[in-house]
Amino acid sequence: MVLIVRSVATSFLTYQGKILILKRSAKVGSYQGAWAGVSGYVEENEQPLDTALKEVEEETGLKIGKEALLKIGEPLPAYDKEKDVLWLVHPFLFKASTNRIRLDWEHETYAWIRPNEIKRFKTVPRLADALERVKPSKCKLNKRLLSRLKEIKDDLTHGSSWLAAKAATIIQEASDSFKKGEVDDYISFLKFYAKELAGTRPSMLAIENTVAFLLGRVIEEYNRTPDLEVLKETLRREVKEWLRAKDEAFRRCVENTVNLFKDGSRVLTHSFSSTVLEALKKASSQNRLEVYVTESRPLCEGRVMAKMLVKSGCKVTIITDASIGHFAKEVDLAITGADAISADGSIINKMGTYLLALAAHRVNIPFYVAAETLKISVRTLFAKPTLEERTPTQIHKGSKNLMVRNIYFDITPPDLVTNIVCERGLINPSKVYDYAVEALRASYFP
């Protein structure tokens, strides 16, 4: 399956507190009769802002320049299930010098409205959310909800799967905390908090996957039954089911990973992975294993992994990260977990994973990645992954004028990955794209 992704620039003009929306004519190729902003396809090698300025002049007769630009919004992925198209909407807000415009053939009429009136109109997919990107509503979060965001942002101990589960419980907590307001206010609040939650750890995309999936279930119910208590109960039920399915996926992923190890296997691993840990513990109860674990600096998660493996009866050797190449020659296979898996099959994991994969390739041993499909990132279908960078003091303190970089994650290309081991068995990295598209169709990005 190949997902159609189309980039569009959508501009909102504002004049005396109102914004301009236009009703699409019967002559356009899609969404005839729906209300929209000033929109146009972003052509190849064209910048979205250039498209926006061009379309404003063509569709309204107003010649404006970059000096009229008030805000550029974060791109919004808007999936249309009926057309099976992902629209990547680039929102812009411009100040208009007049409310008098000249329509072209693409529209039959227009209206200047208050931003909160947009929900009364039948619009192109997610126009209100695109407007939110450039003219956000003000949602106030209590100290408890703010602290929950900080807990995930500052957690450098747990992996993405654990944090995704925590995010699921947090968004339910946020939902239950909503006490005053109508159902539309609840949806706006939930979208706002979901976006904040999804953005806490940009490299751990399982968090965003989880939030987008759960929000998708609420939006589906909202379109059927816009009742506040029904929506809250829907989210409670979906969180409970998601947690159950996640635990089952983890169990099956561990079982499938155990099958990689034979009696006498020598294994090299990097960083801390709960999946790899449980698989090695279980395998060591059945076979003799010899495991080499890197320290995984700067926080040395590998040392924790090594201590836990020793308690389970594994023969364990801790090595420095820099000696990966040397010890790769001494083992039968290499394996790590993953903080995220890109749609192209590349692996986002603790810095040093790429080096391990290179070393494995050089000495001709397999390199496996153990991770549930939860970690296959939907966002990477339309955007490049972000690699988190942390405080330099974890590496070096002092030394004036010395630059220190502490990037936490690296990207391992798919051609270095033998197979991904998940709850469904072994997946070739080339097949990951299909799983990402499948997940997209069930997601709603805030």
CSV table of C-alpha atoms in Angstrom, one decimal:
chain,number,residue,atom,x,y,z
A,1,MET,CA,0.0,0.0,0.0
A,2,VAL,CA,1.2,3.5,-0.8
A,3,LEU,CA,-0.2,6.4,1.1
A,4,ILE,CA,-0.9,9.6,-0.9
A,5,VAL,CA,0.5,12.6,1.0
A,6,ARG,CA,-0.3,16.0,-0.3
A,7,SER,CA,1.0,19.2,1.1
A,8,VAL,CA,-1.2,22.3,1.1
A,9,ALA,CA,-0.8,25.8,2.3
A,10,THR,CA,-3.9,27.1,4.1
A,11,SER,CA,-4.0,30.8,4.9
A,12,PHE,CA,-6.3,32.7,7.3
A,13,LEU,CA,-6.7,36.4,6.8
A,14,THR,CA,-7.7,38.4,9.8
A,15,TYR,CA,-9.4,41.8,9.8
A,16,GLN,CA,-10.8,43.6,12.9
A,17,GLY,CA,-10.9,40.4,15.0
A,18,LYS,CA,-12.6,38.3,12.3
A,19,ILE,CA,-11.1,35.7,9.9
A,20,LEU,CA,-11.9,35.0,6.3
A,21,ILE,CA,-13.4,31.7,5.2
A,22,LEU,CA,-14.4,30.8,1.6
A,23,LYS,CA,-17.0,28.4,0.2
A,24,ARG,CA,-15.5,26.1,-2.4
A,25,SER,CA,-17.3,26.1,-5.8
A,26,ALA,CA,-18.6,23.2,-7.8
A,27,LYS,CA,-15.8,23.7,-10.3
A,28,VAL,CA,-13.0,22.6,-7.9
A,29,GLY,CA,-11.7,19.0,-7.9
A,30,SER,CA,-12.4,18.2,-4.2
A,31,TYR,CA,-14.6,19.2,-1.3
A,32,GLN,CA,-17.1,21.1,-3.4
A,33,GLY,CA,-19.4,23.2,-1.2
A,34,ALA,CA,-17.2,23.0,1.9
A,35,TRP,CA,-15.8,26.1,3.6
A,36,ALA,CA,-12.0,26.5,3.7
A,37,GLY,CA,-9.2,29.0,4.2
A,38,VAL,CA,-7.2,30.3,1.2
A,39,SER,CA,-5.6,27.0,0.1
A,40,GLY,CA,-3.4,25.6,-2.6
A,41,TYR,CA,-1.1,22.7,-3.3
A,42,VAL,CA,2.5,23.2,-2.3
A,43,GLU,CA,4.3,22.1,-5.5
A,44,GLU,CA,7.6,20.3,-5.5
A,45,ASN,CA,10.6,22.6,-4.7
A,46,GLU,CA,8.2,25.3,-3.6
A,47,GLN,CA,8.2,26.7,-0.1
A,48,PRO,CA,4.8,26.7,1.7
A,49,LEU,CA,5.0,30.4,2.5
A,50,ASP,CA,5.5,31.2,-1.2
A,51,THR,CA,2.5,29.1,-2.0
A,52,ALA,CA,0.4,30.9,0.6
A,53,LEU,CA,1.3,34.4,-0.7
A,54,LYS,CA,0.6,33.3,-4.3
A,55,GLU,CA,-2.8,31.7,-3.4
A,56,VAL,CA,-3.9,34.7,-1.3
A,57,GLU,CA,-3.5,37.0,-4.3
A,58,GLU,CA,-5.1,34.6,-6.8
A,59,GLU,CA,-8.1,33.7,-4.6
A,60,THR,CA,-8.9,37.1,-2.9
A,61,GLY,CA,-7.3,39.7,-5.2
A,62,LEU,CA,-5.3,41.0,-2.2
A,63,LYS,CA,-1.6,41.5,-2.9
A,64,ILE,CA,0.1,41.1,0.5
A,65,GLY,CA,3.7,40.5,1.3
A,66,LYS,CA,5.6,38.8,4.1
A,67,GLU,CA,5.2,41.9,6.2
A,68,ALA,CA,1.6,41.0,6.7
A,69,LEU,CA,2.5,37.6,8.1
A,70,LEU,CA,1.4,37.3,11.8
A,71,LYS,CA,2.1,33.6,12.4
A,72,ILE,CA,3.3,30.4,10.9
A,73,GLY,CA,1.6,27.3,12.4
A,74,GLU,CA,3.1,23.9,12.9
A,75,PRO,CA,2.1,21.6,10.0
A,76,LEU,CA,-1.1,19.7,10.7
A,77,PRO,CA,-1.5,16.1,9.4
A,78,ALA,CA,-5.2,15.7,8.5
A,79,TYR,CA,-6.1,12.2,7.3
A,80,ASP,CA,-9.2,11.9,5.1
A,81,LYS,CA,-10.5,8.3,5.5
A,82,GLU,CA,-13.0,8.6,2.6
A,83,LYS,CA,-10.3,9.6,0.1
A,84,ASP,CA,-7.5,7.7,1.9
A,85,VAL,CA,-5.3,10.8,1.6
A,86,LEU,CA,-3.1,12.5,4.2
A,87,TRP,CA,-3.2,16.2,3.8
A,88,LEU,CA,-0.2,17.9,5.4
A,89,VAL,CA,-1.6,21.4,6.1
A,90,HIS,CA,0.8,24.3,6.5
A,91,PRO,CA,-1.3,27.0,8.3
A,92,PHE,CA,-0.5,30.8,8.0
A,93,LEU,CA,-2.2,33.8,9.6
A,94,PHE,CA,-2.0,37.1,7.7
A,95,LYS,CA,-3.3,40.6,8.5
A,96,ALA,CA,-5.6,42.0,5.8
A,97,SER,CA,-5.8,45.7,5.2
A,98,THR,CA,-9.4,45.5,4.1
A,99,ASN,CA,-12.4,43.1,4.3
A,100,ARG,CA,-13.2,43.6,0.6
A,101,ILE,CA,-12.0,40.8,-1.6
A,102,ARG,CA,-12.5,39.6,-5.1
A,103,LEU,CA,-13.3,35.9,-5.5
A,104,ASP,CA,-11.9,33.7,-8.3
A,105,TRP,CA,-13.6,30.6,-9.8
A,106,GLU,CA,-12.6,28.4,-7.0
A,107,HIS,CA,-15.1,29.9,-4.6
A,108,GLU,CA,-18.7,30.9,-4.7
A,109,THR,CA,-19.0,33.1,-1.6
A,110,TYR,CA,-17.1,34.1,1.5
A,111,ALA,CA,-17.7,35.2,5.1
A,112,TRP,CA,-15.8,37.1,7.8
A,113,ILE,CA,-16.4,35.2,11.1
A,114,ARG,CA,-15.3,35.2,14.7
A,115,PRO,CA,-12.8,32.3,15.2
A,116,ASN,CA,-15.1,30.4,17.6
A,117,GLU,CA,-17.9,30.4,14.9
A,118,ILE,CA,-16.0,28.1,12.6
A,119,LYS,CA,-17.6,25.0,14.2
A,120,ARG,CA,-21.0,26.1,12.7
A,121,PHE,CA,-19.7,25.6,9.2
A,122,LYS,CA,-19.3,22.5,7.1
A,123,THR,CA,-15.6,22.7,6.3
A,124,VAL,CA,-12.8,20.8,4.6
A,125,PRO,CA,-11.2,18.2,7.0
A,126,ARG,CA,-9.9,19.7,10.2
A,127,LEU,CA,-10.0,23.4,9.2
A,128,ALA,CA,-10.8,24.4,12.8
A,129,ASP,CA,-7.6,22.5,13.9
A,130,ALA,CA,-5.6,24.3,11.3
A,131,LEU,CA,-6.9,27.6,12.6
A,132,GLU,CA,-6.0,26.5,16.1
A,133,ARG,CA,-2.4,26.2,15.0
A,134,VAL,CA,-2.2,30.0,14.2
A,135,LYS,CA,-4.8,31.4,16.6
A,136,PRO,CA,-4.8,29.0,19.6
A,137,SER,CA,-7.5,29.0,22.2
A,138,LYS,CA,-6.4,29.6,25.7
A,139,CYS,CA,-6.7,26.4,27.8
A,140,LYS,CA,-5.6,26.7,31.4
A,141,LEU,CA,-3.9,23.6,32.9
A,142,ASN,CA,-3.9,23.1,36.7
A,143,LYS,CA,-0.7,22.4,38.5
A,144,ARG,CA,-1.3,18.7,38.6
A,145,LEU,CA,-1.6,18.3,34.8
A,146,LEU,CA,1.4,20.5,34.3
A,147,SER,CA,3.4,18.4,36.7
A,148,ARG,CA,2.4,15.2,34.9
A,149,LEU,CA,3.8,16.7,31.6
A,150,LYS,CA,7.1,17.5,33.4
A,151,GLU,CA,7.3,13.9,34.8
A,152,ILE,CA,7.5,12.5,31.3
A,153,LYS,CA,9.7,15.2,30.0
A,154,ASP,CA,12.3,14.7,32.8
A,155,ASP,CA,12.1,10.9,32.9
A,156,LEU,CA,15.5,9.6,31.5
A,157,THR,CA,15.2,6.2,33.2
A,158,HIS,CA,12.3,4.5,31.5
A,159,GLY,CA,11.9,3.5,27.8
A,160,SER,CA,9.3,4.7,25.3
A,161,SER,CA,6.9,1.8,25.9
A,162,TRP,CA,6.7,2.4,29.6
A,163,LEU,CA,6.3,6.2,29.0
A,164,ALA,CA,3.6,5.6,26.4
A,165,ALA,CA,1.6,3.6,29.0
A,166,LYS,CA,2.1,6.4,31.5
A,167,ALA,CA,0.9,8.9,28.8
A,168,ALA,CA,-2.3,6.8,28.3
A,169,THR,CA,-3.1,7.1,32.0
A,170,ILE,CA,-2.3,10.8,32.1
A,171,ILE,CA,-4.6,11.7,29.2
A,172,GLN,CA,-7.4,9.8,31.0
A,173,GLU,CA,-6.6,11.7,34.2
A,174,ALA,CA,-6.8,15.0,32.2
A,175,SER,CA,-10.2,13.9,30.7
A,176,ASP,CA,-11.6,13.1,34.1
A,177,SER,CA,-10.4,16.4,35.5
A,178,PHE,CA,-12.6,18.3,33.0
A,179,LYS,CA,-15.6,19.5,35.1
A,180,LYS,CA,-16.8,22.8,33.7
A,181,GLY,CA,-17.9,23.5,30.2
A,182,GLU,CA,-19.8,22.1,27.2
A,183,VAL,CA,-18.8,19.1,25.2
A,184,ASP,CA,-17.1,21.2,22.5
A,185,ASP,CA,-15.0,22.8,25.3
A,186,TYR,CA,-14.1,19.3,26.4
A,187,ILE,CA,-12.9,18.3,22.9
A,188,SER,CA,-10.9,21.5,22.6
A,189,PHE,CA,-9.3,20.9,26.0
A,190,LEU,CA,-8.5,17.3,25.3
A,191,LYS,CA,-6.9,18.2,21.9
A,192,PHE,CA,-4.8,20.9,23.6
A,193,TYR,CA,-3.6,18.6,26.3
A,194,ALA,CA,-3.0,15.7,24.0
A,195,LYS,CA,-0.8,17.9,21.8
A,196,GLU,CA,1.2,19.0,24.9
A,197,LEU,CA,1.6,15.4,26.1
A,198,ALA,CA,2.6,14.1,22.6
A,199,GLY,CA,5.3,16.7,22.4
A,200,THR,CA,7.0,16.0,25.8
A,201,ARG,CA,9.6,13.6,24.3
A,202,PRO,CA,10.0,14.2,20.6
A,203,SER,CA,12.3,11.1,20.0
A,204,MET,CA,10.1,8.7,21.9
A,205,LEU,CA,7.4,8.6,19.3
A,206,ALA,CA,5.4,5.8,20.9
A,207,ILE,CA,4.1,8.5,23.2
A,208,GLU,CA,2.6,10.4,20.3
A,209,ASN,CA,1.3,7.2,18.7
A,210,THR,CA,-0.6,6.4,21.8
A,211,VAL,CA,-2.0,9.8,22.3
A,212,ALA,CA,-3.1,10.0,18.6
A,213,PHE,CA,-4.7,6.6,18.8
A,214,LEU,CA,-6.7,7.3,21.9
A,215,LEU,CA,-7.7,10.7,20.7
A,216,GLY,CA,-8.9,9.1,17.5
A,217,ARG,CA,-11.3,6.9,19.4
A,218,VAL,CA,-12.8,9.9,21.3
A,219,ILE,CA,-13.2,11.9,18.1
A,220,GLU,CA,-15.0,9.0,16.4
A,221,GLU,CA,-17.4,8.8,19.3
A,222,TYR,CA,-17.8,12.6,19.4
A,223,ASN,CA,-18.9,12.5,15.7
A,224,ARG,CA,-21.5,9.9,16.6
A,225,THR,CA,-22.6,10.9,20.1
A,226,PRO,CA,-21.5,14.4,21.2
A,227,ASP,CA,-22.2,13.7,24.9
A,228,LEU,CA,-19.6,14.7,27.5
A,229,GLU,CA,-20.1,11.7,29.9
A,230,VAL,CA,-20.2,9.2,27.0
A,231,LEU,CA,-16.9,10.6,25.7
A,232,LYS,CA,-15.2,10.4,29.1
A,233,GLU,CA,-16.3,6.8,29.5
A,234,THR,CA,-15.2,6.0,26.0
A,235,LEU,CA,-11.7,7.2,26.8
A,236,ARG,CA,-11.6,5.2,30.1
A,237,ARG,CA,-12.7,2.1,28.2
A,238,GLU,CA,-10.2,2.7,25.4
A,239,VAL,CA,-7.3,3.3,27.8
A,240,LYS,CA,-8.0,0.1,29.7
A,241,GLU,CA,-8.2,-1.9,26.4
A,242,TRP,CA,-5.0,-0.2,25.1
A,243,LEU,CA,-3.1,-1.1,28.2
A,244,ARG,CA,-4.3,-4.7,28.1
A,245,ALA,CA,-3.3,-5.0,24.4
A,246,LYS,CA,0.1,-3.4,25.1
A,247,ASP,CA,0.9,-5.9,27.9
A,248,GLU,CA,-0.1,-8.8,25.6
A,249,ALA,CA,2.1,-7.4,22.7
A,250,PHE,CA,5.0,-7.1,25.1
A,251,ARG,CA,4.6,-10.7,26.3
A,252,ARG,CA,4.5,-12.0,22.7
A,253,CYS,CA,7.4,-9.8,21.6
A,254,VAL,CA,9.5,-11.3,24.5
A,255,GLU,CA,8.5,-14.8,23.5
A,256,ASN,CA,9.5,-14.2,19.8
A,257,THR,CA,12.8,-12.7,20.9
A,258,VAL,CA,13.7,-15.7,23.1
A,259,ASN,CA,13.6,-17.8,19.9
A,260,LEU,CA,16.7,-15.9,18.6
A,261,PHE,CA,19.0,-17.4,21.3
A,262,LYS,CA,20.4,-20.9,21.3
A,263,ASP,CA,22.4,-22.8,23.9
A,264,GLY,CA,25.8,-21.2,24.1
A,265,SER,CA,24.8,-18.0,22.3
A,266,ARG,CA,27.0,-15.0,22.8
A,267,VAL,CA,25.1,-11.8,22.6
A,268,LEU,CA,26.1,-8.1,22.4
A,269,THR,CA,23.5,-5.5,23.5
A,270,HIS,CA,23.5,-1.7,24.1
A,271,SER,CA,21.6,0.5,26.5
A,272,PHE,CA,18.5,-0.7,28.5
A,273,SER,CA,15.6,-2.4,26.9
A,274,SER,CA,12.9,-4.0,29.0
A,275,THR,CA,12.0,-6.3,26.0
A,276,VAL,CA,15.6,-7.4,25.5
A,277,LEU,CA,16.1,-7.8,29.3
A,278,GLU,CA,13.1,-10.1,29.8
A,279,ALA,CA,14.0,-12.1,26.7
A,280,LEU,CA,17.5,-12.7,27.9
A,281,LYS,CA,16.3,-13.6,31.4
A,282,LYS,CA,13.9,-16.1,30.0
A,283,ALA,CA,16.3,-17.5,27.5
A,284,SER,CA,19.0,-17.9,30.2
A,285,SER,CA,16.7,-20.0,32.3
A,286,GLN,CA,16.6,-22.5,29.4
A,287,ASN,CA,20.1,-22.2,27.8
A,288,ARG,CA,23.6,-21.1,28.6
A,289,LEU,CA,24.1,-17.5,27.4
A,290,GLU,CA,27.0,-15.2,27.5
A,291,VAL,CA,26.0,-11.5,27.3
A,292,TYR,CA,28.1,-8.4,26.7
A,293,VAL,CA,26.5,-5.2,27.7
A,294,THR,CA,27.8,-1.7,26.9
A,295,GLU,CA,27.8,0.9,29.7
A,296,SER,CA,25.7,3.2,27.5
A,297,ARG,CA,27.0,6.6,28.6
A,298,PRO,CA,26.4,9.2,29.8
A,299,LEU,CA,23.8,7.8,32.2
A,300,CYS,CA,25.1,4.3,31.9
A,301,GLU,CA,21.7,2.5,31.6
A,302,GLY,CA,23.7,-0.6,30.5
A,303,ARG,CA,25.1,-1.0,34.0
A,304,VAL,CA,21.6,-1.4,35.3
A,305,MET,CA,20.8,-3.9,32.6
A,306,ALA,CA,23.9,-5.9,33.4
A,307,LYS,CA,23.1,-6.1,37.1
A,308,MET,CA,19.6,-7.3,36.5
A,309,LEU,CA,20.9,-9.9,34.1
A,310,VAL,CA,23.4,-11.2,36.6
A,311,LYS,CA,20.7,-11.7,39.2
A,312,SER,CA,18.8,-13.9,36.7
A,313,GLY,CA,21.9,-16.2,36.2
A,314,CYS,CA,23.3,-14.8,33.0
A,315,LYS,CA,27.0,-14.7,32.4
A,316,VAL,CA,27.5,-11.0,31.9
A,317,THR,CA,30.4,-8.7,30.9
A,318,ILE,CA,30.2,-4.9,30.9
A,319,ILE,CA,32.2,-3.2,28.2
A,320,THR,CA,32.8,0.4,27.3
A,321,ASP,CA,30.8,1.9,24.4
A,322,ALA,CA,34.0,2.5,22.5
A,323,SER,CA,34.9,-1.2,22.5
A,324,ILE,CA,31.8,-2.2,20.6
A,325,GLY,CA,33.8,-2.9,17.4
A,326,HIS,CA,36.3,-5.1,19.3
A,327,PHE,CA,33.7,-7.3,21.0
A,328,ALA,CA,31.5,-7.6,18.0
A,329,LYS,CA,34.1,-10.1,16.7
A,330,GLU,CA,33.5,-12.2,19.8
A,331,VAL,CA,29.7,-12.8,19.6
A,332,ASP,CA,27.1,-14.5,17.6
A,333,LEU,CA,24.5,-11.8,17.3
A,334,ALA,CA,23.8,-8.2,18.4
A,335,ILE,CA,20.4,-7.0,19.6
A,336,THR,CA,18.9,-3.8,21.0
A,337,GLY,CA,15.4,-2.4,21.7
A,338,ALA,CA,14.1,0.7,20.0
A,339,ASP,CA,12.7,4.0,21.3
A,340,ALA,CA,11.0,4.5,17.9
A,341,ILE,CA,11.0,2.9,14.5
A,342,SER,CA,10.6,5.2,11.4
A,343,ALA,CA,8.2,4.3,8.6
A,344,ASP,CA,11.2,3.6,6.4
A,345,GLY,CA,12.4,0.9,8.8
A,346,SER,CA,15.2,2.9,10.3
A,347,ILE,CA,15.7,2.6,14.1
A,348,ILE,CA,15.7,5.5,16.6
A,349,ASN,CA,17.5,4.4,19.8
A,350,LYS,CA,20.1,5.4,22.4
A,351,MET,CA,23.2,7.0,20.9
A,352,GLY,CA,25.6,4.2,20.0
A,353,THR,CA,23.1,1.8,18.4
A,354,TYR,CA,24.2,2.9,14.9
A,355,LEU,CA,27.8,2.0,15.8
A,356,LEU,CA,26.7,-1.4,17.1
A,357,ALA,CA,24.8,-2.0,13.8
A,358,LEU,CA,27.8,-1.0,11.8
A,359,ALA,CA,30.1,-3.2,13.8
A,360,ALA,CA,27.7,-6.2,13.4
A,361,HIS,CA,27.6,-5.6,9.6
A,362,ARG,CA,31.4,-5.4,9.4
A,363,VAL,CA,31.9,-8.8,11.1
A,364,ASN,CA,28.9,-10.4,9.4
A,365,ILE,CA,26.7,-11.1,12.4
A,366,PRO,CA,23.0,-10.4,12.6
A,367,PHE,CA,21.7,-7.3,14.2
A,368,TYR,CA,18.2,-7.6,15.6
A,369,VAL,CA,15.8,-5.0,17.1
A,370,ALA,CA,13.2,-6.1,19.6
A,371,ALA,CA,10.2,-3.8,19.8
A,372,GLU,CA,6.4,-3.9,19.7
A,373,THR,CA,4.7,-2.4,16.7
A,374,LEU,CA,3.5,0.4,19.1
A,375,LYS,CA,6.9,2.0,18.4
A,376,ILE,CA,6.5,2.3,14.7
A,377,SER,CA,6.1,6.0,14.3
A,378,VAL,CA,3.2,7.4,12.3
A,379,ARG,CA,4.7,10.9,12.2
A,380,THR,CA,7.7,9.7,10.2
A,381,LEU,CA,5.3,9.1,7.2
A,382,PHE,CA,5.3,12.9,6.7
A,383,ALA,CA,8.1,14.4,8.9
A,384,LYS,CA,11.7,13.7,9.8
A,385,PRO,CA,12.3,12.4,13.4
A,386,THR,CA,13.7,14.8,16.0
A,387,LEU,CA,16.7,13.7,18.0
A,388,GLU,CA,16.6,14.9,21.6
A,389,GLU,CA,19.6,16.7,23.0
A,390,ARG,CA,20.2,16.9,26.8
A,391,THR,CA,22.3,19.0,29.1
A,392,PRO,CA,26.1,19.0,28.3
A,393,THR,CA,27.0,18.7,32.0
A,394,GLN,CA,26.1,15.0,31.8
A,395,ILE,CA,29.3,14.7,29.7
A,396,HIS,CA,31.6,17.4,30.9
A,397,LYS,CA,31.5,20.3,33.3
A,398,GLY,CA,33.6,23.5,33.1
A,399,SER,CA,36.1,24.3,30.4
A,400,LYS,CA,35.1,27.7,29.2
A,401,ASN,CA,34.7,28.1,25.4
A,402,LEU,CA,34.5,24.3,25.0
A,403,MET,CA,31.4,23.1,23.1
A,404,VAL,CA,29.8,19.9,24.3
A,405,ARG,CA,27.1,18.0,22.5
A,406,ASN,CA,24.9,15.4,24.2
A,407,ILE,CA,22.5,14.0,21.6
A,408,TYR,CA,20.7,11.1,23.2
A,409,PHE,CA,19.5,9.2,20.2
A,410,ASP,CA,20.9,8.1,16.8
A,411,ILE,CA,19.3,6.7,13.7
A,412,THR,CA,20.3,3.3,12.3
A,413,PRO,CA,19.4,2.8,8.6
A,414,PRO,CA,17.2,-0.1,7.7
A,415,ASP,CA,19.9,-1.9,5.6
A,416,LEU,CA,21.9,-2.6,8.8
A,417,VAL,CA,18.9,-4.2,10.5
A,418,THR,CA,18.5,-8.0,10.0
A,419,ASN,CA,15.0,-8.1,11.3
A,420,ILE,CA,12.7,-6.4,13.7
A,421,VAL,CA,11.3,-8.8,16.3
A,422,CYS,CA,7.8,-7.8,17.4
A,423,GLU,CA,4.5,-9.3,18.8
A,424,ARG,CA,3.7,-10.5,15.2
A,425,GLY,CA,7.0,-12.3,14.7
A,426,LEU,CA,9.9,-11.1,12.5
A,427,ILE,CA,9.4,-8.1,10.3
A,428,ASN,CA,11.8,-7.1,7.6
A,429,PRO,CA,12.5,-3.3,7.8
A,430,SER,CA,11.1,-2.9,4.3
A,431,LYS,CA,7.7,-3.9,5.6
A,432,VAL,CA,7.5,-1.3,8.4
A,433,TYR,CA,5.9,1.3,6.1
A,434,ASP,CA,2.7,-0.8,5.8
A,435,TYR,CA,2.4,-1.0,9.6
A,436,ALA,CA,2.8,2.8,9.9
A,437,VAL,CA,0.1,3.4,7.3
A,438,GLU,CA,-2.2,1.0,9.2
A,439,ALA,CA,-1.6,2.9,12.4
A,440,LEU,CA,-2.2,6.3,10.7
A,441,ARG,CA,-5.7,5.3,9.6
A,442,ALA,CA,-6.7,4.8,13.3
A,443,SER,CA,-5.0,8.0,14.6
A,444,TYR,CA,-6.0,11.6,15.1
A,445,PHE,CA,-3.1,14.0,15.5
A,446,PRO,CA,-3.9,16.9,17.8
